mmCIF file of C-alpha atoms in Angstrom:
data_model
loop_
_atom_site.group_PDB
_atom_site.id
_atom_site.type_symbol
_atom_site.label_atom_id
_atom_site.label_comp_id
_atom_site.label_asym_id
_atom_site.label_seq_id
_atom_site.Cartn_x
_atom_site.Cartn_y
_atom_site.Cartn_z
ATOM 1 C CA MET I 15 -28.280 44.968 -36.118
ATOM 2 C CA ALA I 16 -28.414 41.353 -34.299
ATOM 3 C CA LEU I 17 -26.622 38.019 -36.018
ATOM 4 C CA ALA I 18 -27.849 35.565 -37.316
ATOM 5 C CA ASP I 19 -26.565 32.101 -37.830
ATOM 6 C CA THR I 20 -26.519 31.995 -41.513
ATOM 7 C CA THR I 21 -24.505 35.172 -41.498
ATOM 8 C CA ILE I 22 -22.058 33.959 -39.022
ATOM 9 C CA ARG I 23 -21.309 30.346 -40.845
ATOM 10 C CA SER I 24 -20.971 32.424 -43.999
ATOM 11 C CA THR I 25 -18.441 34.636 -43.195
ATOM 12 C CA LYS I 26 -14.991 34.117 -43.861
ATOM 13 C CA PRO I 27 -11.810 34.698 -42.471
ATOM 14 C CA GLY I 28 -9.869 37.725 -44.037
ATOM 15 C CA ALA I 29 -6.112 39.119 -44.057
ATOM 16 C CA LYS I 30 -7.191 41.000 -40.650
ATOM 17 C CA PRO I 31 -9.200 40.233 -37.557
ATOM 18 C CA ARG I 32 -12.596 41.001 -37.988
ATOM 19 C CA LYS I 33 -15.889 41.740 -35.755
ATOM 20 C CA LEU I 34 -19.528 41.498 -35.999
ATOM 21 C CA PHE I 35 -21.604 42.885 -33.170
ATOM 22 C CA ASP I 36 -24.817 40.996 -32.281
ATOM 23 C CA GLY I 37 -25.308 44.173 -29.776
ATOM 24 C CA GLY I 38 -25.175 45.163 -25.952
ATOM 25 C CA GLY I 39 -21.754 44.871 -26.598
ATOM 26 C CA LEU I 40 -21.565 41.302 -27.439
ATOM 27 C CA PHE I 41 -19.568 40.591 -30.857
ATOM 28 C CA LEU I 42 -17.903 37.451 -33.216
ATOM 29 C CA LEU I 43 -14.145 38.018 -33.691
ATOM 30 C CA VAL I 44 -13.537 36.429 -36.412
ATOM 31 C CA ALA I 45 -9.896 35.831 -36.976
ATOM 32 C CA PRO I 46 -7.561 35.139 -40.100
ATOM 33 C CA THR I 47 -6.693 32.151 -39.048
ATOM 34 C CA GLY I 48 -10.506 30.709 -39.094
ATOM 35 C CA GLY I 49 -11.413 31.070 -35.731
ATOM 36 C CA LYS I 50 -14.545 32.637 -34.303
ATOM 37 C CA LEU I 51 -14.788 34.234 -30.862
ATOM 38 C CA TRP I 52 -17.549 34.720 -28.395
ATOM 39 C CA ARG I 53 -16.050 38.011 -26.694
ATOM 40 C CA LEU I 54 -18.472 40.931 -24.620
ATOM 41 C CA LYS I 55 -17.206 44.341 -24.526
ATOM 42 C CA TYR I 56 -17.830 46.333 -21.721
ATOM 43 C CA ARG I 57 -17.477 48.502 -19.032
ATOM 44 C CA PHE I 58 -16.459 48.894 -14.966
ATOM 45 C CA ASP I 59 -15.304 51.952 -12.640
ATOM 46 C CA GLY I 60 -14.787 53.882 -15.996
ATOM 47 C CA LYS I 61 -12.764 51.563 -17.506
ATOM 48 C CA GLU I 62 -13.570 48.869 -20.836
ATOM 49 C CA LYS I 63 -13.265 45.627 -20.243
ATOM 50 C CA LEU I 64 -13.030 42.952 -22.192
ATOM 51 C CA LEU I 65 -14.464 39.007 -21.704
ATOM 52 C CA ALA I 66 -13.766 35.700 -23.706
ATOM 53 C CA LEU I 67 -17.033 33.981 -23.480
ATOM 54 C CA GLY I 68 -15.754 31.065 -25.793
ATOM 55 C CA ALA I 69 -15.767 29.425 -29.763
ATOM 56 C CA TYR I 70 -18.006 29.146 -32.335
ATOM 57 C CA PRO I 71 -20.040 26.527 -33.128
ATOM 58 C CA GLU I 72 -19.050 24.988 -29.309
ATOM 59 C CA VAL I 73 -20.741 28.195 -27.933
ATOM 60 C CA SER I 74 -23.497 28.790 -30.361
ATOM 61 C CA LEU I 75 -25.446 32.429 -30.728
ATOM 62 C CA LYS I 76 -28.002 31.947 -28.238
ATOM 63 C CA ASP I 77 -25.144 30.422 -25.679
ATOM 64 C CA ALA I 78 -23.641 33.402 -25.965
ATOM 65 C CA ARG I 79 -26.009 35.936 -25.961
ATOM 66 C CA GLU I 80 -27.169 33.657 -22.913
ATOM 67 C CA ARG I 81 -23.689 34.584 -21.104
ATOM 68 C CA ARG I 82 -23.886 37.801 -22.337
ATOM 69 C CA ASP I 83 -27.068 38.590 -20.785
ATOM 70 C CA ASP I 84 -25.722 37.085 -17.036
ATOM 71 C CA ALA I 85 -22.324 38.936 -17.319
ATOM 72 C CA ARG I 86 -25.259 41.975 -17.847
ATOM 73 C CA LYS I 87 -26.896 41.182 -14.878
ATOM 74 C CA GLN I 88 -23.858 40.945 -12.846
ATOM 75 C CA LEU I 89 -22.384 44.284 -14.128
ATOM 76 C CA ALA I 90 -25.905 45.568 -12.577
ATOM 77 C CA LYS I 91 -25.041 44.126 -9.314
ATOM 78 C CA GLY I 92 -21.841 45.998 -8.906
ATOM 79 C CA ALA I 93 -19.701 42.847 -10.190
ATOM 80 C CA ASP I 94 -17.249 42.767 -11.966
ATOM 81 C CA PRO I 95 -17.947 39.530 -14.953
ATOM 82 C CA GLY I 96 -14.003 39.392 -16.127
ATOM 83 C CA ALA I 97 -12.584 38.935 -11.611
ATOM 84 C CA THR I 98 -15.620 36.862 -10.979
ATOM 85 C CA ARG I 99 -14.576 34.202 -14.269
ATOM 86 C CA LYS I 100 -11.290 34.325 -12.550
ATOM 87 C CA ALA I 101 -12.315 34.209 -8.835
ATOM 88 C CA GLU I 102 -14.501 30.990 -10.409
ATOM 89 C CA LYS I 103 -11.390 29.163 -12.201
ATOM 90 C CA ALA I 104 -9.270 30.043 -9.001
ATOM 91 C CA SER I 105 -11.689 28.280 -6.619
ATOM 92 C CA LYS I 106 -11.954 25.412 -8.967
ATOM 93 C CA VAL I 107 -7.578 25.142 -9.321
ATOM 94 C CA GLY I 108 -7.948 25.338 -5.664
ATOM 95 C CA ARG I 109 -10.592 22.722 -5.182
ATOM 96 C CA ALA I 110 -8.538 20.480 -7.803
ATOM 97 C CA ALA I 111 -5.562 20.850 -5.399
ATOM 98 C CA ASP I 112 -7.436 19.686 -2.652
ATOM 99 C CA SER I 113 -8.600 16.446 -3.688
ATOM 100 C CA PHE I 114 -9.275 13.290 -2.268
ATOM 101 C CA GLU I 115 -7.244 11.421 -4.388
ATOM 102 C CA VAL I 116 -4.300 14.469 -4.192
ATOM 103 C CA ILE I 117 -4.447 13.999 -0.970
ATOM 104 C CA ALA I 118 -4.082 10.861 -0.130
ATOM 105 C CA ARG I 119 -1.666 10.284 -2.535
ATOM 106 C CA GLU I 120 0.303 13.451 -0.780
ATOM 107 C CA TRP I 121 0.100 10.596 1.949
ATOM 108 C CA PHE I 122 0.884 7.626 0.627
ATOM 109 C CA ALA I 123 4.211 9.360 -0.569
ATOM 110 C CA LYS I 124 5.187 10.668 2.953
ATOM 111 C CA PHE I 125 3.871 7.614 4.734
ATOM 112 C CA LYS I 126 5.359 4.658 2.679
ATOM 113 C CA PRO I 127 9.189 4.825 2.753
ATOM 114 C CA ALA I 128 8.523 3.910 6.632
ATOM 115 C CA TRP I 129 5.941 0.992 5.354
ATOM 116 C CA ALA I 130 6.597 -2.607 4.025
ATOM 117 C CA GLU I 131 6.648 -3.010 -0.052
ATOM 118 C CA SER I 132 3.892 -5.029 0.299
ATOM 119 C CA HIS I 133 2.329 -2.808 2.798
ATOM 120 C CA SER I 134 2.349 -0.460 0.881
ATOM 121 C CA SER I 135 1.383 -1.836 -2.427
ATOM 122 C CA LYS I 136 -1.748 -3.534 -1.018
ATOM 123 C CA VAL I 137 -2.580 0.127 0.160
ATOM 124 C CA ILE I 138 -2.331 2.223 -3.195
ATOM 125 C CA GLN I 139 -4.238 -0.532 -5.251
ATOM 126 C CA ARG I 140 -7.137 -0.774 -2.389
ATOM 127 C CA LEU I 141 -7.241 3.655 -3.039
ATOM 128 C CA GLN I 142 -6.513 3.190 -6.884
ATOM 129 C CA ASN I 143 -9.105 -0.226 -7.444
ATOM 130 C CA ASP I 144 -12.286 0.513 -4.602
ATOM 131 C CA VAL I 145 -12.015 4.458 -3.847
ATOM 132 C CA PHE I 146 -10.224 7.265 -6.271
ATOM 133 C CA PRO I 147 -12.916 6.403 -9.281
ATOM 134 C CA TRP I 148 -15.671 7.602 -6.915
ATOM 135 C CA LEU I 149 -14.040 9.899 -4.172
ATOM 136 C CA GLY I 150 -11.031 11.507 -5.912
ATOM 137 C CA ALA I 151 -12.341 14.274 -7.667
ATOM 138 C CA ARG I 152 -14.350 15.148 -4.500
ATOM 139 C CA PRO I 153 -12.654 17.983 -2.620
ATOM 140 C CA ILE I 154 -11.164 16.288 0.138
ATOM 141 C CA ALA I 155 -13.591 18.796 2.583
ATOM 142 C CA GLU I 156 -17.114 18.198 0.741
ATOM 143 C CA VAL I 157 -16.886 14.545 1.015
ATOM 144 C CA THR I 158 -19.525 13.306 3.950
ATOM 145 C CA ALA I 159 -19.658 9.765 5.708
ATOM 146 C CA PRO I 160 -22.945 8.488 3.754
ATOM 147 C CA GLU I 161 -20.820 9.042 0.789
ATOM 148 C CA LEU I 162 -18.283 7.107 2.451
ATOM 149 C CA LEU I 163 -20.434 4.729 3.168
ATOM 150 C CA THR I 164 -21.776 4.224 -0.205
ATOM 151 C CA VAL I 165 -18.567 3.577 -2.115
ATOM 152 C CA LEU I 166 -17.453 0.959 1.383
ATOM 153 C CA ARG I 167 -20.787 -0.436 0.329
ATOM 154 C CA ARG I 168 -19.793 -1.240 -3.249
ATOM 155 C CA ILE I 169 -16.468 -3.543 -1.746
ATOM 156 C CA GLU I 170 -18.706 -5.118 0.612
ATOM 157 C CA GLU I 171 -21.408 -6.290 -1.921
ATOM 158 C CA ARG I 172 -18.512 -8.344 -4.152
ATOM 159 C CA GLY I 173 -17.973 -10.458 -0.585
ATOM 160 C CA ALA I 174 -14.581 -8.499 0.680
ATOM 161 C CA LEU I 175 -15.513 -7.445 4.098
ATOM 162 C CA ASP I 176 -11.770 -7.338 5.064
ATOM 163 C CA THR I 177 -11.069 -5.231 2.008
ATOM 164 C CA ALA I 178 -14.105 -3.008 2.598
ATOM 165 C CA LEU I 179 -12.920 -2.734 6.573
ATOM 166 C CA ARG I 180 -8.792 -1.971 5.117
ATOM 167 C CA ALA I 181 -10.923 0.752 2.466
ATOM 168 C CA LYS I 182 -12.610 2.744 5.651
ATOM 169 C CA GLN I 183 -9.247 2.536 7.625
ATOM 170 C CA ASN I 184 -6.733 4.269 4.936
ATOM 171 C CA CYS I 185 -9.567 6.475 4.312
ATOM 172 C CA GLY I 186 -9.520 7.809 7.694
ATOM 173 C CA GLN I 187 -5.672 8.350 7.416
ATOM 174 C CA VAL I 188 -5.742 10.528 4.650
ATOM 175 C CA PHE I 189 -8.739 12.863 5.725
ATOM 176 C CA ARG I 190 -6.726 13.002 9.352
ATOM 177 C CA TYR I 191 -4.190 13.558 7.253
ATOM 178 C CA ALA I 192 -6.429 16.804 5.431
ATOM 179 C CA VAL I 193 -6.991 18.014 8.946
ATOM 180 C CA ALA I 194 -3.216 18.098 10.269
ATOM 181 C CA THR I 195 -2.270 19.740 7.339
ATOM 182 C CA GLY I 196 -5.470 22.140 7.374
ATOM 183 C CA ARG I 197 -7.240 21.443 4.277
ATOM 184 C CA ALA I 198 -10.350 19.441 5.968
ATOM 185 C CA GLU I 199 -12.132 20.026 9.598
ATOM 186 C CA ARG I 200 -12.700 16.420 10.183
ATOM 187 C CA ASP I 201 -12.525 12.675 9.753
ATOM 188 C CA PRO I 202 -16.225 11.401 8.303
ATOM 189 C CA SER I 203 -15.063 7.737 8.644
ATOM 190 C CA GLY I 204 -15.208 7.751 12.576
ATOM 191 C CA ASP I 205 -19.161 8.670 12.217
ATOM 192 C CA LEU I 206 -19.616 5.098 10.431
ATOM 193 C CA ARG I 207 -18.277 3.157 13.950
ATOM 194 C CA GLY I 208 -20.684 -0.208 13.196
ATOM 195 C CA ALA I 209 -21.964 0.646 9.945
ATOM 196 C CA LEU I 210 -19.233 -2.210 8.057
ATOM 197 C CA ALA I 211 -20.353 -6.255 8.685
ATOM 198 C CA PRO I 212 -17.857 -7.607 11.389
ATOM 199 C CA VAL I 213 -14.708 -9.561 9.862
ATOM 200 C CA LYS I 214 -13.870 -12.617 11.582
ATOM 201 C CA HIS I 215 -9.829 -12.632 11.073
ATOM 202 C CA GLU I 216 -8.061 -16.167 11.040
ATOM 203 C CA ASN I 217 -4.455 -16.919 12.318
ATOM 204 C CA PHE I 218 -2.352 -18.789 10.046
ATOM 205 C CA PRO I 219 -2.417 -22.449 10.184
ATOM 206 C CA ALA I 220 -0.064 -24.270 11.983
ATOM 207 C CA LEU I 221 1.467 -27.394 12.809
ATOM 208 C CA THR I 222 2.006 -27.622 16.468
ATOM 209 C CA ASP I 223 1.392 -31.188 17.328
ATOM 210 C CA PRO I 224 5.160 -32.879 18.004
ATOM 211 C CA VAL I 225 4.027 -35.792 16.106
ATOM 212 C CA GLN I 226 2.271 -34.102 13.262
ATOM 213 C CA VAL I 227 5.138 -31.750 12.848
ATOM 214 C CA ALA I 228 8.082 -34.735 12.595
ATOM 215 C CA GLU I 229 6.194 -35.998 10.126
ATOM 216 C CA LEU I 230 6.182 -32.486 7.905
ATOM 217 C CA LEU I 231 10.026 -32.382 9.170
ATOM 218 C CA ARG I 232 10.430 -35.646 7.545
ATOM 219 C CA ALA I 233 8.492 -34.623 4.658
ATOM 220 C CA ILE I 234 10.900 -31.293 3.861
ATOM 221 C CA GLU I 235 13.486 -33.894 3.899
ATOM 222 C CA ALA I 236 12.702 -35.981 1.341
ATOM 223 C CA PHE I 237 11.579 -33.032 -1.261
ATOM 224 C CA ARG I 238 12.380 -33.635 -4.776
ATOM 225 C CA GLY I 239 12.246 -29.704 -5.705
ATOM 226 C CA THR I 240 15.532 -27.417 -6.745
ATOM 227 C CA PHE I 241 18.000 -26.923 -3.901
ATOM 228 C CA ILE I 242 17.106 -23.892 -3.333
ATOM 229 C CA VAL I 243 14.089 -24.149 -2.451
ATOM 230 C CA LYS I 244 14.328 -27.087 -0.410
ATOM 231 C CA CYS I 245 17.020 -25.041 1.446
ATOM 232 C CA ALA I 246 14.586 -22.259 2.347
ATOM 233 C CA LEU I 247 11.970 -25.117 3.401
ATOM 234 C CA GLN I 248 14.603 -27.101 5.478
ATOM 235 C CA VAL I 249 15.930 -23.371 7.291
ATOM 236 C CA ALA I 250 12.277 -21.579 7.674
ATOM 237 C CA PRO I 251 10.827 -23.904 11.080
ATOM 238 C CA MET I 252 14.551 -23.629 11.729
ATOM 239 C CA LEU I 253 14.312 -19.700 12.370
ATOM 240 C CA PHE I 254 10.830 -19.298 11.959
ATOM 241 C CA VAL I 255 11.130 -15.353 11.153
ATOM 242 C CA ARG I 256 8.322 -14.024 8.663
ATOM 243 C CA PRO I 257 8.514 -15.712 4.918
ATOM 244 C CA GLY I 258 8.969 -12.446 3.382
ATOM 245 C CA GLU I 259 11.974 -11.754 5.502
ATOM 246 C CA LEU I 260 13.070 -15.341 4.391
ATOM 247 C CA ARG I 261 13.102 -15.242 0.841
ATOM 248 C CA THR I 262 14.571 -11.816 0.349
ATOM 249 C CA ALA I 263 17.193 -12.651 2.876
ATOM 250 C CA GLU I 264 20.535 -11.206 1.357
ATOM 251 C CA TRP I 265 24.022 -13.002 2.131
ATOM 252 C CA ALA I 266 25.254 -9.643 3.079
ATOM 253 C CA ALA I 267 23.384 -9.345 6.248
ATOM 254 C CA PHE I 268 24.619 -12.686 7.309
ATOM 255 C CA ASP I 269 27.626 -13.529 9.397
ATOM 256 C CA LEU I 270 28.293 -17.182 8.989
ATOM 257 C CA ASP I 271 31.123 -17.024 11.002
ATOM 258 C CA LYS I 272 29.823 -15.959 13.862
ATOM 259 C CA ALA I 273 25.993 -17.233 13.829
ATOM 260 C CA GLU I 274 24.624 -14.089 13.228
ATOM 261 C CA TRP I 275 21.602 -12.790 10.953
ATOM 262 C CA ARG I 276 21.088 -8.992 10.943
ATOM 263 C CA TYR I 277 18.107 -7.113 9.179
ATOM 264 C CA LEU I 278 15.770 -4.606 8.793
ATOM 265 C CA VAL I 279 12.460 -5.892 9.788
ATOM 266 C CA THR I 280 9.666 -5.294 7.129
ATOM 267 C CA LYS I 281 6.714 -4.763 9.393
ATOM 268 C CA THR I 282 8.060 -2.564 11.994
ATOM 269 C CA LYS I 283 10.979 -0.701 10.444
ATOM 270 C CA THR I 284 13.590 -2.114 13.576
ATOM 271 C CA GLU I 285 17.165 -3.941 12.785
ATOM 272 C CA HIS I 286 16.801 -7.709 13.923
ATOM 273 C CA LEU I 287 19.371 -10.230 14.750
ATOM 274 C CA VAL I 288 18.986 -14.180 14.499
ATOM 275 C CA PRO I 289 21.084 -16.723 15.821
ATOM 276 C CA LEU I 290 21.996 -19.261 14.423
ATOM 277 C CA PRO I 291 21.553 -22.638 15.126
ATOM 278 C CA VAL I 292 24.984 -25.181 14.148
ATOM 279 C CA ARG I 293 22.647 -27.020 11.747
ATOM 280 C CA GLY I 294 21.243 -24.083 9.943
ATOM 281 C CA GLY I 295 24.963 -22.602 9.886
ATOM 282 C CA ALA I 296 25.603 -25.776 7.792
ATOM 283 C CA ILE I 297 22.280 -25.299 5.481
ATOM 284 C CA LEU I 298 23.582 -21.866 4.766
ATOM 285 C CA ARG I 299 27.075 -22.681 4.095
ATOM 286 C CA ASP I 300 26.356 -26.270 1.102
ATOM 287 C CA LEU I 301 23.967 -23.237 -0.454
ATOM 288 C CA HIS I 302 26.378 -20.564 0.102
ATOM 289 C CA ALA I 303 28.688 -22.437 -2.886
ATOM 290 C CA LEU I 304 25.563 -21.824 -5.472
ATOM 291 C CA THR I 305 24.125 -18.775 -4.586
ATOM 292 C CA GLY I 306 27.222 -16.971 -2.007
ATOM 293 C CA GLN I 307 27.975 -14.554 -5.531
ATOM 294 C CA ARG I 308 24.688 -12.776 -5.729
ATOM 295 C CA ARG I 309 22.395 -10.531 -3.619
ATOM 296 C CA TYR I 310 19.860 -12.989 -2.315
ATOM 297 C CA VAL I 311 20.219 -15.983 -0.404
ATOM 298 C CA PHE I 312 17.541 -17.643 -2.218
ATOM 299 C CA PRO I 313 17.262 -16.015 -6.069
ATOM 300 C CA GLY I 314 14.184 -16.747 -7.862
ATOM 301 C CA ARG I 315 14.180 -17.855 -11.972
ATOM 302 C CA ASP I 316 15.211 -14.363 -12.141
ATOM 303 C CA PRO I 317 19.138 -14.511 -10.154
ATOM 304 C CA HIS I 318 18.707 -10.435 -9.802
ATOM 305 C CA LYS I 319 15.504 -11.062 -7.925
ATOM 306 C CA PRO I 320 14.899 -12.995 -4.779
ATOM 307 C CA MET I 321 12.598 -16.621 -4.817
ATOM 308 C CA SER I 322 8.843 -15.831 -5.480
ATOM 309 C CA GLY I 323 6.809 -15.369 -2.440
ATOM 310 C CA ALA I 324 4.221 -18.086 -3.316
ATOM 311 C CA ALA I 325 7.730 -20.819 -3.770
ATOM 312 C CA ILE I 326 7.417 -21.717 -0.167
ATOM 313 C CA ASN I 327 3.679 -22.656 0.209
ATOM 314 C CA ALA I 328 3.802 -24.499 -3.657
ATOM 315 C CA ALA I 329 6.172 -26.636 -1.901
ATOM 316 C CA LEU I 330 4.101 -27.430 0.981
ATOM 317 C CA ARG I 331 0.708 -28.056 -1.065
ATOM 318 C CA ARG I 332 3.371 -30.800 -3.400
ATOM 319 C CA MET I 333 4.815 -32.142 -0.125
ATOM 320 C CA GLY I 334 0.933 -32.786 0.069
ATOM 321 C CA TYR I 335 0.164 -30.142 3.024
ATOM 322 C CA ASP I 336 -3.379 -27.803 2.910
ATOM 323 C CA THR I 337 -2.356 -23.929 2.919
ATOM 324 C CA LYS I 338 -5.695 -23.033 3.990
ATOM 325 C CA THR I 339 -5.503 -25.857 6.791
ATOM 326 C CA GLU I 340 -2.751 -26.905 7.808
ATOM 327 C CA ILE I 341 0.175 -24.989 7.827
ATOM 328 C CA THR I 342 1.747 -22.339 5.423
ATOM 329 C CA GLY I 343 5.370 -20.852 5.353
ATOM 330 C CA HIS I 344 4.196 -18.224 8.148
ATOM 331 C CA GLY I 345 3.109 -20.673 10.260
ATOM 332 C CA PHE I 346 6.053 -22.596 11.790
ATOM 333 C CA ARG I 347 5.887 -18.954 13.680
ATOM 334 C CA ALA I 348 3.235 -20.024 15.433
ATOM 335 C CA MET I 349 4.127 -23.253 15.414
ATOM 336 C CA ALA I 350 7.358 -22.153 17.239
ATOM 337 C CA ARG I 351 6.300 -19.664 19.736
ATOM 338 C CA THR I 352 3.348 -22.584 20.699
ATOM 339 C CA ILE I 353 5.828 -25.712 20.860
ATOM 340 C CA LEU I 354 9.126 -23.427 22.454
ATOM 341 C CA HIS I 355 6.937 -22.196 25.823
ATOM 342 C CA GLU I 356 4.348 -25.540 26.176
ATOM 343 C CA GLU I 357 7.159 -28.117 25.590
ATOM 344 C CA LEU I 358 10.364 -26.627 25.575
ATOM 345 C CA HIS I 359 9.024 -24.337 28.875
ATOM 346 C CA VAL I 360 11.259 -20.956 27.218
ATOM 347 C CA LYS I 361 10.265 -17.511 28.817
ATOM 348 C CA PRO I 362 7.279 -15.926 26.882
ATOM 349 C CA GLU I 363 9.586 -12.692 26.878
ATOM 350 C CA VAL I 364 12.396 -14.390 25.081
ATOM 351 C CA ILE I 365 10.410 -16.020 22.615
ATOM 352 C CA GLU I 366 8.069 -12.325 21.747
ATOM 353 C CA HIS I 367 12.080 -11.358 21.151
ATOM 354 C CA GLN I 368 13.275 -13.863 18.881
ATOM 355 C CA LEU I 369 9.727 -13.187 16.684
ATOM 356 C CA ALA I 370 10.633 -9.109 16.253
ATOM 357 C CA HIS I 371 6.916 -8.704 18.429
ATOM 358 C CA LYS I 372 7.648 -5.466 20.051
ATOM 359 C CA VAL I 373 6.837 -6.265 23.674
ATOM 360 C CA PRO I 374 7.223 -3.621 26.003
ATOM 361 C CA ASP I 375 8.528 -4.098 29.424
ATOM 362 C CA ALA I 376 8.109 -3.403 32.696
ATOM 363 C CA LEU I 377 10.253 -0.606 32.112
ATOM 364 C CA GLY I 378 8.238 0.754 29.160
ATOM 365 C CA THR I 379 10.878 0.236 26.314
ATOM 366 C CA ALA I 380 9.575 -1.957 22.888
ATOM 367 C CA TYR I 381 11.654 -4.141 21.122
ATOM 368 C CA ASN I 382 15.590 -4.469 21.325
ATOM 369 C CA ARG I 383 17.434 -6.178 18.854
ATOM 370 C CA THR I 384 20.047 -7.094 21.215
ATOM 371 C CA ARG I 385 17.572 -7.892 24.541
ATOM 372 C CA PHE I 386 17.779 -11.522 25.612
ATOM 373 C CA LEU I 387 20.475 -11.942 23.655
ATOM 374 C CA ALA I 388 22.379 -14.992 24.864
ATOM 375 C CA GLU I 389 19.287 -16.888 26.255
ATOM 376 C CA ARG I 390 18.130 -16.292 22.380
ATOM 377 C CA ARG I 391 21.005 -17.901 21.189
ATOM 378 C CA VAL I 392 20.542 -20.712 23.624
ATOM 379 C CA MET I 393 17.008 -20.837 22.232
ATOM 380 C CA MET I 394 17.210 -21.171 18.478
ATOM 381 C CA GLN I 395 19.872 -24.538 19.486
ATOM 382 C CA GLN I 396 17.523 -26.110 21.742
ATOM 383 C CA TRP I 397 14.638 -25.025 18.754
ATOM 384 C CA ALA I 398 16.876 -26.998 16.450
ATOM 385 C CA ASP I 399 17.592 -29.744 18.075
ATOM 386 C CA TYR I 400 14.740 -30.189 19.261
ATOM 387 C CA LEU I 401 13.639 -29.963 15.821
ATOM 388 C CA ASP I 402 16.469 -32.583 15.097
ATOM 389 C CA ARG I 403 15.136 -34.933 17.608
ATOM 390 C CA LEU I 404 11.574 -35.368 15.945
ATOM 391 C CA ARG I 405 13.271 -36.255 12.248
ATOM 392 C CA GLY I 406 15.138 -38.611 14.129
ATOM 393 C CA VAL I 407 18.310 -37.607 12.588
ATOM 394 C CA PRO I 408 21.590 -38.144 14.623
ATOM 395 C CA ARG I 409 23.650 -35.834 16.667
ATOM 396 C CA SER I 410 25.970 -34.387 14.291
ATOM 397 C CA PHE I 411 23.704 -31.018 14.239
ATOM 398 C CA ARG I 412 22.589 -30.444 18.264
ATOM 399 C CA SER I 413 24.725 -28.699 20.793
ATOM 400 C CA PRO I 414 26.776 -30.686 23.287
#
């Protein structure tokens, strides 16, 4: 006799499991704990088997009968419903394991150690905020170019054109990693060439007029902020390293007696050597009395952490400079590159090596931390002397 909902609802659990049959092999198993579970008994290849169809009331009587009928259709076609169920589950697990987010995070973990912390944090935040919510659960092999474009258009619509372009580049890297590891056939981002709005990249603002540079140097000397920030401002134009490398500089990397600073360039993971001019060494020796017992040369409010990444630009604004149109901490590099070449006539390859840029030479080799070292030592002192002349200071720190 077929079951009815009233019968199912009124059946109470007993001391032992109880079966309520509905016909066609379908029955409801009422457990002593109160659970009511749908089961289908069937035979395949001469063996009796049992298939779970869900729990009541989440799976209603009507739903259970439909699932029974679907299973019986499979049997009529010579397929085992239980084996089909297992195959579907395995397929879902496999698809989840090969989802865009899973593979993207695997790619990120593999390459993150070779990146600067600032770069890696931007990459993962970009993926988490702008890509994963829409593509993360999709099997990576099934993501199409139009799907990816929809995600990128969403970024463009809020005016973040550069972010959209970088997100496309990161997605392309993930797709190519999936292809290389056998989990995708192709990279659909390649089909989107020219589909995004072009981005006009602007250089960091910098002062390259000697008269304006002189005014800036005098403003730095008159700065009334903290001693640590003032020291950082004084050596920043003199050493022209990347702002992140300056603020995270560690005393262990300095040899003040040899007038050298050696560290690992965060952008390229290459070793770099900065010859220290006389005045630069004097400023650092003076600062060593205050922070020399700490890890960082320029610590922040927390003595165990480096100075804030915004400190230099904040100090420049405090001195009256517009960091969007006039000068930034990064702009000291362009200042040095331009004036060293145009005013002091230093060879470009010497400047580029001191900037830690990878510039292949005639032999095809790239950046070498010791290449042009003698010339770079002379250049760094020449540059410091030039800055002193602009500021109008005595010759006490200049080379003979």
